[in-house]
Structure formats: structure tokens, C-alpha cells
Amino acid sequence: MKDLQIIISCNQQEMGVADFLDIKTGPSKNTSQISFENFRPSGALELTRHSIQNIVIKYKQKVRDYFEVKLLQGISFTDDNRLYLICDFNPEQHHYEQDLINLLKAWDNNTGKGWQGLNTRDKRTWLTGCLYYSGIPRETKKNRTYIIDGLRVDNELDFYCLLGEVFFGSRGYFGQGIESFEDCLLEMRPTEGHGSKIVFTSSRRIRSALNTYYPDEFDRVCTIFRKFGFDTFITHDD
């Protein structure tokens, strides 16, 4: 993904596609100015500044996710194809969208930090960002040894951040919980006899992190890996 692509639509008709630029505080309380650049109108809708009241903004890479804003002023265009919306987007109510947009933009600009040291909210955003940025994985390598280091795991979110990183590199995605983790494996369907194995080191920390809410979560993860042909090794070196 080069830029965060946005589909802008109104009245169930696509207005065009643009690259997200930024979100700034609007002229009054609980309002924002959302700015886009490189706006490419679709021609499906007559763009008038006063006839449009609500705008639906979708992420082009994952169009099932969207949010709708109410315009408080007319749409502003500039000669260099920038688009400005003054709307009722309240960052306190829509922190998820703003956090995700900010994260993806930081990645596109090669800025930002890794997932370790983030707070819980930002780690959730990180995992969703990995899904948007890298997509659902399609395959794993054959005859690989994947080492999951429990010393880097303090909670369940850490485990899934680490899992995506170990298997698919920085910003790799391998689920956000046990259900989506298994869904990824179902999507990949590793070939029988692929010869790869999983090594859990300092496994007591991983077990403690995963078993916080369900006492057998770690065992379930191991069982799922084995079901898809991964040899699983557990060490207790902590």
C-alpha cells in the first residue's frame, strides 16, 4: 500500500477516490477538517457544494469498513485537486478511525515505532493496521522454524503482534485473537508435509498471557498449529 486510499461516496454513489492527507480540529467544538489530496472524481455524481449533506468515507483496501460524517459547510476544492470537508467528525468518538489513519500514514512515511511499548489501545490499532497494510496472509514458507519468544509477550495482544511479525515480517498479520488466527490458517491452507515447525520459548509467559480469560487458550493455539501440519515444540526456559 503506497498511500491510504479513500473512497468518498454520497447517496450510494461514488464521488471519487482520494489519498488521505490529515485531520485537524475544526472551527468549532466537536468538528474536524478532513483533508484529502489527489482527488479523482468518478463522474458518477454532480459535485455541488451545497447539495451534499452526508459523506461516506471508506478505506479502499477494505471497503467493508467505513464511517459516515455530516457536512457542516460546503465541500472545498483547490486547483491542485485537494478536497476539504468540515464535518461532525469528533476525534473523541471516532478515535479508532483517526488512530488507524495516523498509523497507516506513519508507515507510508517510514516513521513511527514498533508495537512493543504501545498501550493497549494502540496495540489494537496496530493489529488492525497490519491487516489493512499487509492483508490476510496467503502462504507460509516450507521447511521453516518459527521461534515465538515468550520474553516479548506480556499479554494476548503482544502474542498476536509477535506472531504476525515472526511469520510475515514487520507489519505482518496473523490474526487478532484465536478465531481470526485460525481463519488466517484456513485462508492459507498450508500444504501437507510443508515441514515447518513452531518453537515456543519461555512458554510460561505465553501461556500466562493467553490463558488470562480462557484457561486452555495456549493449548488451543498449539492444537490449531498441529492441525495444519506444524510440529510444535514448547520450552520452559524462563
Coordinates of N, CA and C in Angstrom, one line a residue:
M1 N 0.8 -1.2 0.0 CA 0.0 0.0 0.0 C 0.9 1.2 0.0
K2 N 0.7 2.1 -1.0 CA 1.6 3.3 -1.1 C 1.0 4.4 -0.3
D3 N -0.3 4.7 -0.4 CA -1.0 5.7 0.4 C -2.3 5.1 0.9
L4 N -2.8 5.8 1.9 CA -4.1 5.4 2.4 C -5.2 5.9 1.4
Q5 N -5.7 5.0 0.6 CA -6.7 5.3 -0.4 C -8.1 5.4 0.3
I6 N -8.8 6.4 -0.1 CA -10.2 6.7 0.5 C -11.2 6.7 -0.7
I7 N -12.3 6.0 -0.5 CA -13.4 6.1 -1.4 C -14.4 7.1 -0.8
I8 N -14.8 8.1 -1.5 CA -15.8 9.1 -1.0 C -17.1 8.9 -1.7
S9 N -18.2 8.7 -1.0 CA -19.5 8.5 -1.7 C -20.6 9.2 -1.0
C10 N -21.7 9.4 -1.7 CA -22.8 10.1 -1.2 C -24.1 9.6 -1.9
N11 N -25.1 9.4 -1.2 CA -26.4 8.8 -1.8 C -26.1 7.5 -2.5
Q12 N -25.2 6.7 -2.0 CA -24.9 5.4 -2.5 C -24.3 5.5 -3.9
Q13 N -23.7 6.6 -4.2 CA -23.0 6.8 -5.5 C -21.6 7.3 -5.2
E14 N -20.6 6.7 -5.8 CA -19.2 7.1 -5.6 C -18.9 8.4 -6.2
M15 N -18.4 9.3 -5.4 CA -17.9 10.6 -5.8 C -16.5 10.6 -6.4
G16 N -15.7 9.7 -5.8 CA -14.3 9.7 -6.3 C -13.4 9.0 -5.3
V17 N -12.1 9.0 -5.6 CA -11.1 8.3 -4.8 C -10.1 9.4 -4.5
A18 N -9.5 9.4 -3.3 CA -8.5 10.4 -2.9 C -7.5 9.7 -2.0
D19 N -6.4 10.4 -1.7 CA -5.4 10.0 -0.8 C -5.6 10.8 0.5
F20 N -5.7 10.1 1.6 CA -5.9 10.8 2.9 C -4.7 11.7 3.2
L21 N -5.0 13.0 3.6 CA -3.9 13.9 3.9 C -3.8 14.1 5.4
D22 N -4.8 14.6 6.1 CA -4.8 14.7 7.5 C -6.1 15.1 8.1
I23 N -6.2 15.1 9.4 CA -7.4 15.5 10.2 C -7.0 16.6 11.1
K24 N -7.6 17.7 11.1 CA -7.3 18.8 12.0 C -8.6 19.2 12.8
T25 N -8.4 19.9 13.9 CA -9.5 20.4 14.6 C -10.3 21.4 13.8
G26 N -11.6 21.3 13.8 CA -12.5 22.2 13.0 C -12.7 23.6 13.7
P27 N -13.5 24.4 13.1 CA -13.7 25.7 13.6 C -14.5 25.8 14.8
S28 N -15.2 24.7 15.3 CA -15.9 24.8 16.5 C -15.8 23.4 17.2
K29 N -16.3 23.3 18.4 CA -16.2 22.1 19.2 C -16.8 20.9 18.5
N30 N -16.2 19.8 18.7 CA -16.6 18.5 18.1 C -16.7 18.5 16.6
T31 N -15.9 19.3 16.0 CA -15.9 19.3 14.5 C -14.4 19.1 14.1
S32 N -14.3 18.6 12.8 CA -12.9 18.4 12.3 C -12.9 18.8 10.8
Q33 N -11.7 19.2 10.4 CA -11.5 19.3 8.9 C -10.7 18.1 8.4
I34 N -11.3 17.4 7.6 CA -10.6 16.2 7.0 C -10.2 16.6 5.6
S35 N -8.9 16.4 5.3 CA -8.3 16.9 4.1 C -7.8 15.7 3.3
F36 N -8.0 15.8 2.0 CA -7.6 14.7 1.0 C -6.8 15.4 -0.1
E37 N -5.9 14.6 -0.7 CA -5.2 15.1 -1.9 C -5.3 14.1 -3.0
N38 N -5.0 14.6 -4.2 CA -5.1 13.7 -5.4 C -6.5 13.2 -5.6
F39 N -7.5 14.1 -5.4 CA -8.8 13.6 -5.6 C -9.1 13.3 -7.1
R40 N -9.7 12.1 -7.3 CA -10.0 11.7 -8.7 C -11.5 11.5 -8.7
P41 N -12.3 12.4 -9.3 CA -13.7 12.3 -9.3 C -14.1 11.2 -10.2
S42 N -15.2 10.5 -9.8 CA -15.6 9.3 -10.6 C -16.6 9.8 -11.8
G43 N -17.2 10.9 -11.6 CA -18.1 11.4 -12.6 C -19.5 10.8 -12.4
A44 N -19.7 10.0 -11.4 CA -21.0 9.4 -11.1 C -22.0 10.3 -10.5
L45 N -21.5 11.4 -9.9 CA -22.3 12.3 -9.2 C -21.9 13.7 -9.5
E46 N -22.9 14.6 -9.7 CA -22.7 16.0 -9.9 C -22.2 16.6 -8.5
L47 N -21.0 17.1 -8.5 CA -20.4 17.6 -7.3 C -20.8 19.1 -7.1
T48 N -21.8 19.4 -6.3 CA -22.1 20.7 -6.0 C -21.9 21.0 -4.5
R49 N -21.5 22.2 -4.1 CA -21.1 22.4 -2.8 C -22.2 22.5 -1.8
H50 N -23.4 22.6 -2.2 CA -24.5 22.8 -1.3 C -25.5 21.7 -1.3
S51 N -25.4 20.8 -2.2 CA -26.5 19.7 -2.3 C -26.1 18.5 -1.5
I52 N -24.8 18.4 -1.1 CA -24.4 17.2 -0.4 C -24.3 17.5 1.1
Q53 N -25.0 16.6 1.9 CA -25.0 16.8 3.3 C -24.2 15.7 4.1
N54 N -24.3 14.5 3.6 CA -23.6 13.4 4.3 C -22.6 12.8 3.3
I55 N -21.4 12.4 3.9 CA -20.4 11.8 3.1 C -20.0 10.5 3.8
V56 N -19.9 9.4 3.0 CA -19.4 8.1 3.5 C -18.0 8.0 3.0
I57 N -17.1 7.7 4.0 CA -15.7 7.5 3.7 C -15.3 6.1 4.0
K58 N -14.8 5.4 2.9 CA -14.4 4.0 3.0 C -12.9 3.9 2.7
Y59 N -12.3 2.9 3.4 CA -10.9 2.6 3.1 C -10.9 1.7 1.8
K60 N -10.2 2.1 0.8 CA -10.2 1.4 -0.5 C -9.7 -0.1 -0.3
Q61 N -8.7 -0.3 0.6 CA -8.2 -1.6 0.7 C -9.1 -2.6 1.5
K62 N -10.1 -2.0 2.1 CA -11.0 -2.9 2.9 C -12.4 -2.2 3.0
V63 N -13.1 -2.2 1.9 CA -14.3 -1.4 1.8 C -15.4 -1.8 2.7
R64 N -15.3 -2.9 3.4 CA -16.4 -3.2 4.4 C -16.4 -2.2 5.6
D65 N -15.2 -1.6 5.8 CA -15.1 -0.7 6.9 C -15.3 0.7 6.4
Y66 N -16.1 1.5 7.1 CA -16.3 2.9 6.7 C -16.9 3.7 7.8
F67 N -16.9 5.0 7.7 CA -17.6 5.8 8.6 C -18.2 7.0 7.9
E68 N -19.3 7.5 8.4 CA -20.1 8.5 7.8 C -20.0 9.8 8.6
V69 N -19.9 10.9 7.9 CA -19.8 12.2 8.5 C -20.9 13.1 7.9
K70 N -21.3 14.1 8.7 CA -22.3 15.1 8.3 C -21.5 16.3 8.0
L71 N -21.7 16.9 6.8 CA -21.0 18.1 6.4 C -21.7 19.3 7.1
L72 N -20.8 20.1 7.6 CA -21.3 21.4 8.3 C -21.1 22.6 7.4
Q73 N -20.3 22.5 6.4 CA -20.1 23.5 5.4 C -20.0 22.8 4.0
G74 N -20.0 23.6 3.0 CA -19.9 23.1 1.7 C -18.5 22.5 1.4
I75 N -18.4 21.6 0.5 CA -17.1 21.0 0.1 C -16.2 22.0 -0.5
S76 N -15.0 22.0 0.0 CA -14.0 23.0 -0.6 C -13.0 22.3 -1.5
F77 N -12.8 22.8 -2.7 CA -11.8 22.2 -3.6 C -10.7 23.2 -3.9
T78 N -9.6 22.7 -4.2 CA -8.5 23.6 -4.6 C -8.0 23.2 -6.0
D79 N -7.3 24.1 -6.7 CA -6.8 23.8 -8.0 C -5.9 22.6 -8.1
D80 N -5.2 22.3 -7.0 CA -4.3 21.1 -7.1 C -5.0 19.8 -6.6
N81 N -6.3 19.7 -6.8 CA -7.0 18.5 -6.5 C -7.0 18.1 -5.1
R82 N -7.0 19.1 -4.2 CA -7.2 18.8 -2.8 C -8.7 19.1 -2.4
L83 N -9.1 18.3 -1.5 CA -10.5 18.3 -1.1 C -10.6 18.5 0.5
Y84 N -11.4 19.4 0.9 CA -11.5 19.7 2.4 C -13.0 19.6 2.8
L85 N -13.2 18.8 3.9 CA -14.5 18.6 4.4 C -14.5 19.1 5.9
I86 N -15.4 20.1 6.2 CA -15.7 20.5 7.6 C -16.9 19.7 8.0
C87 N -16.7 18.8 9.0 CA -17.8 17.9 9.3 C -17.8 17.6 10.9
D88 N -18.8 16.8 11.2 CA -19.0 16.5 12.7 C -18.2 15.3 13.1
F89 N -17.1 15.1 12.6 CA -16.1 14.0 13.0 C -15.5 14.4 14.3
N90 N -15.9 13.7 15.4 CA -15.4 14.1 16.7 C -14.3 13.0 17.1
P91 N -13.0 13.5 17.1 CA -12.0 12.5 17.4 C -12.2 11.7 18.7
E92 N -12.9 12.3 19.7 CA -13.1 11.5 20.9 C -14.1 10.4 20.7
Q93 N -15.0 10.5 19.8 CA -16.0 9.5 19.5 C -15.5 8.6 18.4
H94 N -14.5 9.0 17.6 CA -14.1 8.3 16.4 C -12.6 8.0 16.5
H95 N -12.1 7.8 17.7 CA -10.6 7.7 17.9 C -10.1 6.5 17.1
Y96 N -10.9 5.5 16.9 CA -10.4 4.3 16.2 C -10.0 4.6 14.8
E97 N -10.9 5.4 14.0 CA -10.6 5.7 12.7 C -9.4 6.6 12.6
Q98 N -9.3 7.6 13.5 CA -8.2 8.6 13.5 C -6.9 7.9 13.8
D99 N -6.9 7.0 14.8 CA -5.7 6.3 15.2 C -5.2 5.4 14.1
L100 N -6.1 4.7 13.4 CA -5.8 3.8 12.3 C -5.2 4.6 11.1
I101 N -5.8 5.7 10.8 CA -5.4 6.6 9.7 C -4.0 7.1 10.0
N102 N -3.8 7.6 11.2 CA -2.5 8.1 11.6 C -1.4 7.1 11.6
L103 N -1.7 5.9 12.0 CA -0.7 4.8 12.0 C -0.3 4.4 10.5
L104 N -1.3 4.3 9.7 CA -1.0 3.9 8.3 C -0.2 5.0 7.6
K105 N -0.6 6.2 7.8 CA 0.2 7.3 7.2 C 1.6 7.3 7.7
A106 N 1.8 7.0 9.0 CA 3.2 7.0 9.6 C 4.0 5.9 8.9
W107 N 3.4 4.7 8.7 CA 4.0 3.6 8.0 C 4.4 4.0 6.5
D108 N 3.5 4.7 5.9 CA 3.8 5.1 4.5 C 5.0 6.1 4.4
N109 N 5.1 6.9 5.5 CA 6.2 7.8 5.6 C 7.4 7.3 6.3
N110 N 7.4 6.0 6.6 CA 8.5 5.3 7.2 C 8.9 5.9 8.6
T111 N 7.8 6.3 9.3 CA 8.0 6.9 10.6 C 7.2 6.0 11.6
G112 N 7.3 6.4 12.9 CA 6.6 5.6 13.9 C 7.5 4.6 14.5
K113 N 6.9 4.0 15.6 CA 7.7 3.0 16.3 C 7.0 1.6 16.2
G114 N 7.7 0.6 16.8 CA 7.2 -0.7 16.7 C 6.1 -0.9 17.8
W115 N 5.5 -2.1 17.8 CA 4.4 -2.4 18.7 C 4.7 -2.5 20.1
Q116 N 6.0 -3.0 20.4 CA 6.4 -3.1 21.8 C 6.4 -1.7 22.5
G117 N 5.9 -1.6 23.6 CA 5.9 -0.4 24.3 C 4.6 0.4 24.1
L118 N 3.8 0.0 23.2 CA 2.5 0.7 22.9 C 1.5 0.4 24.0
N119 N 0.5 1.2 24.2 CA -0.5 0.9 25.2 C -1.5 0.0 24.6
T120 N -2.5 -0.5 25.3 CA -3.5 -1.5 24.8 C -4.2 -0.9 23.6
R121 N -4.7 0.3 23.7 CA -5.5 0.9 22.6 C -4.6 0.9 21.3
D122 N -3.4 1.3 21.4 CA -2.5 1.4 20.3 C -2.1 0.1 19.7
K123 N -2.0 -0.9 20.6 CA -1.7 -2.3 20.1 C -2.9 -2.8 19.3
R124 N -4.1 -2.6 19.7 CA -5.3 -3.0 19.0 C -5.3 -2.3 17.6
T125 N -5.0 -1.0 17.6 CA -4.9 -0.3 16.3 C -3.8 -0.9 15.5
W126 N -2.6 -1.3 16.1 CA -1.5 -1.9 15.3 C -2.0 -3.1 14.6
L127 N -2.7 -4.0 15.3 CA -3.1 -5.3 14.7 C -4.1 -5.0 13.5
T128 N -5.0 -4.1 13.7 CA -5.9 -3.7 12.6 C -5.1 -3.1 11.5
G129 N -4.1 -2.3 11.8 CA -3.3 -1.7 10.8 C -2.5 -2.7 10.0
C130 N -2.0 -3.7 10.6 CA -1.3 -4.8 9.9 C -2.3 -5.5 8.9
L131 N -3.5 -5.7 9.3 CA -4.5 -6.3 8.4 C -4.7 -5.4 7.2
Y132 N -4.8 -4.1 7.4 CA -5.0 -3.2 6.3 C -3.8 -3.1 5.4
Y133 N -2.6 -3.1 6.0 CA -1.4 -2.8 5.3 C -0.9 -4.1 4.6
S134 N -1.0 -5.2 5.2 CA -0.4 -6.4 4.7 C -1.4 -7.4 4.1
G135 N -2.7 -7.3 4.6 CA -3.7 -8.2 4.2 C -3.6 -9.5 4.9
I136 N -4.6 -10.4 4.6 CA -4.6 -11.7 5.1 C -3.5 -12.5 4.4
P137 N -2.7 -13.2 5.2 CA -1.6 -14.0 4.6 C -2.1 -15.1 3.7
R138 N -1.3 -15.3 2.6 CA -1.8 -16.3 1.6 C -0.9 -17.6 1.7
E139 N 0.2 -17.5 2.2 CA 1.1 -18.8 2.3 C 2.1 -18.6 3.4
T140 N 2.7 -19.7 3.8 CA 3.9 -19.7 4.6 C 5.0 -20.4 3.9
K141 N 6.2 -20.2 4.4 CA 7.4 -20.8 3.8 C 7.5 -22.3 4.2
K142 N 8.1 -23.1 3.3 CA 8.3 -24.5 3.6 C 9.6 -24.7 4.4
N143 N 9.6 -25.7 5.3 CA 10.8 -26.1 6.0 C 11.4 -24.9 6.8
R144 N 10.5 -24.2 7.5 CA 11.0 -23.1 8.3 C 10.8 -23.4 9.7
T145 N 11.6 -22.8 10.6 CA 11.4 -22.9 12.0 C 11.0 -21.5 12.5
Y146 N 9.9 -21.4 13.1 CA 9.4 -20.1 13.6 C 9.5 -20.1 15.1
I147 N 10.3 -19.2 15.7 CA 10.5 -19.1 17.1 C 9.7 -18.0 17.7
I148 N 8.8 -18.3 18.6 CA 7.9 -17.4 19.3 C 8.5 -17.2 20.7
D149 N 9.2 -16.0 20.9 CA 9.9 -15.8 22.2 C 9.0 -15.2 23.2
G150 N 8.7 -16.0 24.2 CA 7.8 -15.6 25.3 C 8.3 -14.4 26.1
L151 N 9.6 -14.1 26.0 CA 10.1 -12.9 26.7 C 9.6 -11.6 26.2
R152 N 9.0 -11.7 25.0 CA 8.5 -10.5 24.3 C 6.9 -10.4 24.5
V153 N 6.4 -11.3 25.3 CA 4.9 -11.4 25.4 C 4.5 -11.1 26.8
D154 N 3.7 -10.0 27.0 CA 3.1 -9.7 28.3 C 1.6 -9.9 28.3
N155 N 1.0 -9.9 27.2 CA -0.5 -10.1 27.1 C -0.9 -10.7 25.8
E156 N -2.1 -10.9 25.6 CA -2.6 -11.6 24.4 C -2.3 -10.7 23.1
L157 N -2.5 -9.4 23.2 CA -2.2 -8.5 22.1 C -0.7 -8.7 21.7
D158 N 0.2 -8.7 22.6 CA 1.6 -8.9 22.3 C 1.8 -10.2 21.5
F159 N 1.1 -11.2 21.9 CA 1.3 -12.5 21.3 C 1.0 -12.4 19.8
Y160 N -0.2 -11.8 19.4 CA -0.6 -11.7 18.0 C 0.2 -10.7 17.2
C161 N 0.7 -9.7 17.9 CA 1.6 -8.8 17.2 C 2.9 -9.5 16.9
L162 N 3.4 -10.3 17.8 CA 4.7 -11.0 17.6 C 4.5 -12.1 16.6
L163 N 3.4 -12.8 16.6 CA 3.1 -13.9 15.7 C 3.1 -13.4 14.3
G164 N 2.4 -12.3 14.0 CA 2.5 -11.7 12.6 C 3.9 -11.3 12.2
E165 N 4.6 -10.8 13.1 CA 6.0 -10.3 12.8 C 6.9 -11.5 12.5
V166 N 6.8 -12.6 13.3 CA 7.7 -13.7 13.2 C 7.4 -14.4 11.8
F167 N 6.2 -14.6 11.5 CA 5.8 -15.3 10.3 C 6.0 -14.5 9.0
F168 N 5.6 -13.2 9.1 CA 5.5 -12.4 7.9 C 6.3 -11.1 7.9
G169 N 7.1 -10.9 8.9 CA 7.9 -9.7 8.9 C 7.2 -8.5 9.6
S170 N 7.9 -7.4 9.6 CA 7.3 -6.2 10.2 C 6.0 -5.8 9.5
R171 N 5.0 -5.6 10.4 CA 3.6 -5.3 10.0 C 2.9 -6.5 9.4
G172 N 3.4 -7.7 9.6 CA 2.7 -8.9 9.2 C 1.5 -9.2 10.0
Y173 N 0.5 -9.8 9.5 CA -0.7 -10.1 10.2 C -1.0 -11.6 10.3
F174 N -1.3 -12.0 11.5 CA -1.7 -13.4 11.7 C -2.8 -13.5 12.7
G175 N -3.8 -12.6 12.6 CA -5.0 -12.6 13.5 C -4.8 -11.6 14.6
Q176 N -6.0 -11.4 15.3 CA -6.1 -10.5 16.4 C -6.6 -11.3 17.7
G177 N -6.9 -12.5 17.5 CA -7.5 -13.4 18.5 C -7.5 -14.8 17.9
I178 N -7.9 -15.8 18.8 CA -7.7 -17.1 18.3 C -8.6 -17.5 17.1
E179 N -9.8 -16.8 17.0 CA -10.7 -17.1 15.9 C -10.1 -16.6 14.6
S180 N -9.6 -15.3 14.6 CA -9.1 -14.8 13.4 C -7.7 -15.4 13.0
F181 N -7.0 -15.9 14.0 CA -5.8 -16.6 13.8 C -6.0 -17.9 13.0
E182 N -7.0 -18.6 13.5 CA -7.4 -19.9 12.7 C -7.9 -19.5 11.4
D183 N -8.7 -18.4 11.2 CA -9.2 -18.0 9.9 C -8.0 -17.8 8.9
C184 N -6.9 -17.2 9.4 CA -5.8 -17.0 8.6 C -5.2 -18.3 8.1
L185 N -5.1 -19.3 8.9 CA -4.6 -20.6 8.5 C -5.6 -21.3 7.6
L186 N -6.9 -21.1 7.8 CA -7.8 -21.7 6.8 C -7.7 -21.0 5.5
E187 N -7.4 -19.7 5.4 CA -7.2 -19.0 4.2 C -5.9 -19.5 3.5
M188 N -4.9 -19.7 4.3 CA -3.6 -20.1 3.7 C -3.6 -21.6 3.3
R189 N -4.3 -22.4 4.1 CA -4.3 -23.9 3.9 C -2.9 -24.4 3.6
P190 N -2.0 -24.4 4.6 CA -0.6 -24.9 4.3 C -0.6 -26.3 3.7
T191 N 0.2 -26.5 2.8 CA 0.2 -27.8 2.1 C 0.7 -28.9 3.0
E192 N 0.2 -30.0 2.9 CA 0.5 -31.2 3.7 C 2.0 -31.5 3.5
G193 N 2.7 -31.7 4.6 CA 4.1 -32.0 4.6 C 5.0 -30.8 4.3
H194 N 4.5 -29.6 4.7 CA 5.3 -28.4 4.4 C 6.6 -28.4 5.2
G195 N 6.6 -29.1 6.3 CA 7.9 -29.3 7.1 C 8.3 -28.2 8.0
S196 N 7.4 -27.2 8.2 CA 7.7 -26.1 9.1 C 7.3 -26.5 10.6
K197 N 8.0 -25.8 11.5 CA 7.7 -26.1 12.9 C 7.7 -24.8 13.7
I198 N 7.0 -24.9 14.8 CA 6.9 -23.7 15.8 C 7.6 -24.1 17.0
V199 N 8.4 -23.1 17.5 CA 9.1 -23.3 18.8 C 8.7 -22.2 19.7
F200 N 8.0 -22.5 20.8 CA 7.6 -21.6 21.8 C 8.7 -21.6 22.9
T201 N 9.5 -20.5 23.1 CA 10.4 -20.4 24.1 C 9.9 -19.5 25.3
S202 N 10.4 -19.7 26.5 CA 9.8 -19.0 27.6 C 8.3 -19.1 27.6
S203 N 7.9 -20.4 27.4 CA 6.4 -20.6 27.2 C 5.5 -20.3 28.3
R204 N 6.1 -20.3 29.6 CA 5.2 -20.0 30.7 C 4.6 -18.6 30.6
R205 N 5.4 -17.6 30.0 CA 4.9 -16.3 29.8 C 3.8 -16.3 28.8
I206 N 4.0 -17.0 27.7 CA 3.0 -17.1 26.7 C 1.7 -17.7 27.2
R207 N 1.9 -18.8 27.9 CA 0.7 -19.5 28.5 C -0.1 -18.5 29.4
S208 N 0.7 -17.8 30.3 CA 0.0 -16.9 31.2 C -0.7 -15.8 30.5
A209 N -0.1 -15.3 29.4 CA -0.7 -14.2 28.7 C -2.0 -14.6 27.9
L210 N -2.0 -15.8 27.3 CA -3.1 -16.3 26.6 C -4.2 -16.8 27.4
N211 N -3.9 -17.3 28.6 CA -4.8 -18.0 29.4 C -5.5 -17.0 30.4
T212 N -5.4 -15.7 30.2 CA -5.9 -14.8 31.1 C -7.5 -14.9 31.2
Y213 N -8.1 -15.1 30.1 CA -9.6 -15.2 30.0 C -10.1 -16.6 29.9
Y214 N -9.3 -17.4 29.2 CA -9.7 -18.8 28.9 C -8.6 -19.7 29.3
P215 N -8.8 -20.6 30.2 CA -7.6 -21.4 30.8 C -6.9 -22.3 29.9
D216 N -7.5 -22.6 28.7 CA -6.8 -23.5 27.8 C -6.4 -22.8 26.4
E217 N -6.4 -21.5 26.4 CA -6.1 -20.8 25.2 C -4.8 -21.2 24.5
F218 N -3.7 -21.3 25.3 CA -2.4 -21.6 24.7 C -2.5 -23.0 24.1
D219 N -3.1 -24.0 24.8 CA -3.2 -25.3 24.3 C -4.0 -25.3 23.0
R220 N -5.0 -24.5 22.9 CA -5.8 -24.4 21.7 C -5.0 -23.9 20.5
V221 N -4.2 -22.9 20.8 CA -3.3 -22.4 19.7 C -2.4 -23.5 19.2
C222 N -1.8 -24.2 20.1 CA -0.9 -25.3 19.8 C -1.6 -26.4 19.0
T223 N -2.8 -26.7 19.4 CA -3.6 -27.7 18.7 C -4.0 -27.2 17.3
I224 N -4.3 -25.9 17.1 CA -4.6 -25.4 15.8 C -3.3 -25.5 14.9
F225 N -2.2 -25.1 15.4 CA -1.0 -25.2 14.6 C -0.7 -26.7 14.1
R226 N -0.9 -27.6 15.1 CA -0.7 -29.0 14.7 C -1.7 -29.5 13.7
K227 N -2.9 -29.0 13.8 CA -3.9 -29.4 12.8 C -3.5 -29.0 11.4
F228 N -2.8 -28.0 11.3 CA -2.4 -27.5 10.0 C -0.9 -28.0 9.6
G229 N -0.5 -29.0 10.3 CA 0.8 -29.6 9.9 C 2.1 -29.1 10.5
F230 N 2.0 -28.2 11.5 CA 3.2 -27.6 12.1 C 3.6 -28.5 13.3
D231 N 4.8 -28.9 13.3 CA 5.4 -29.5 14.5 C 5.5 -28.4 15.5
T232 N 5.1 -28.7 16.8 CA 5.1 -27.7 17.8 C 6.0 -28.1 19.0
F233 N 6.9 -27.3 19.4 CA 7.8 -27.6 20.5 C 7.7 -26.5 21.5
I234 N 7.7 -26.9 22.8 CA 7.4 -26.0 23.9 C 8.6 -26.1 24.9
T235 N 9.3 -25.0 25.1 CA 10.4 -25.0 26.1 C 10.0 -24.1 27.3
H236 N 10.6 -24.5 28.4 CA 10.3 -23.7 29.7 C 11.6 -23.2 30.2
D237 N 12.2 -22.3 29.5 CA 13.5 -21.7 29.9 C 13.4 -20.4 30.5
D238 N 12.3 -20.1 31.2 CA 12.1 -18.8 31.9 C 12.1 -19.0 33.4

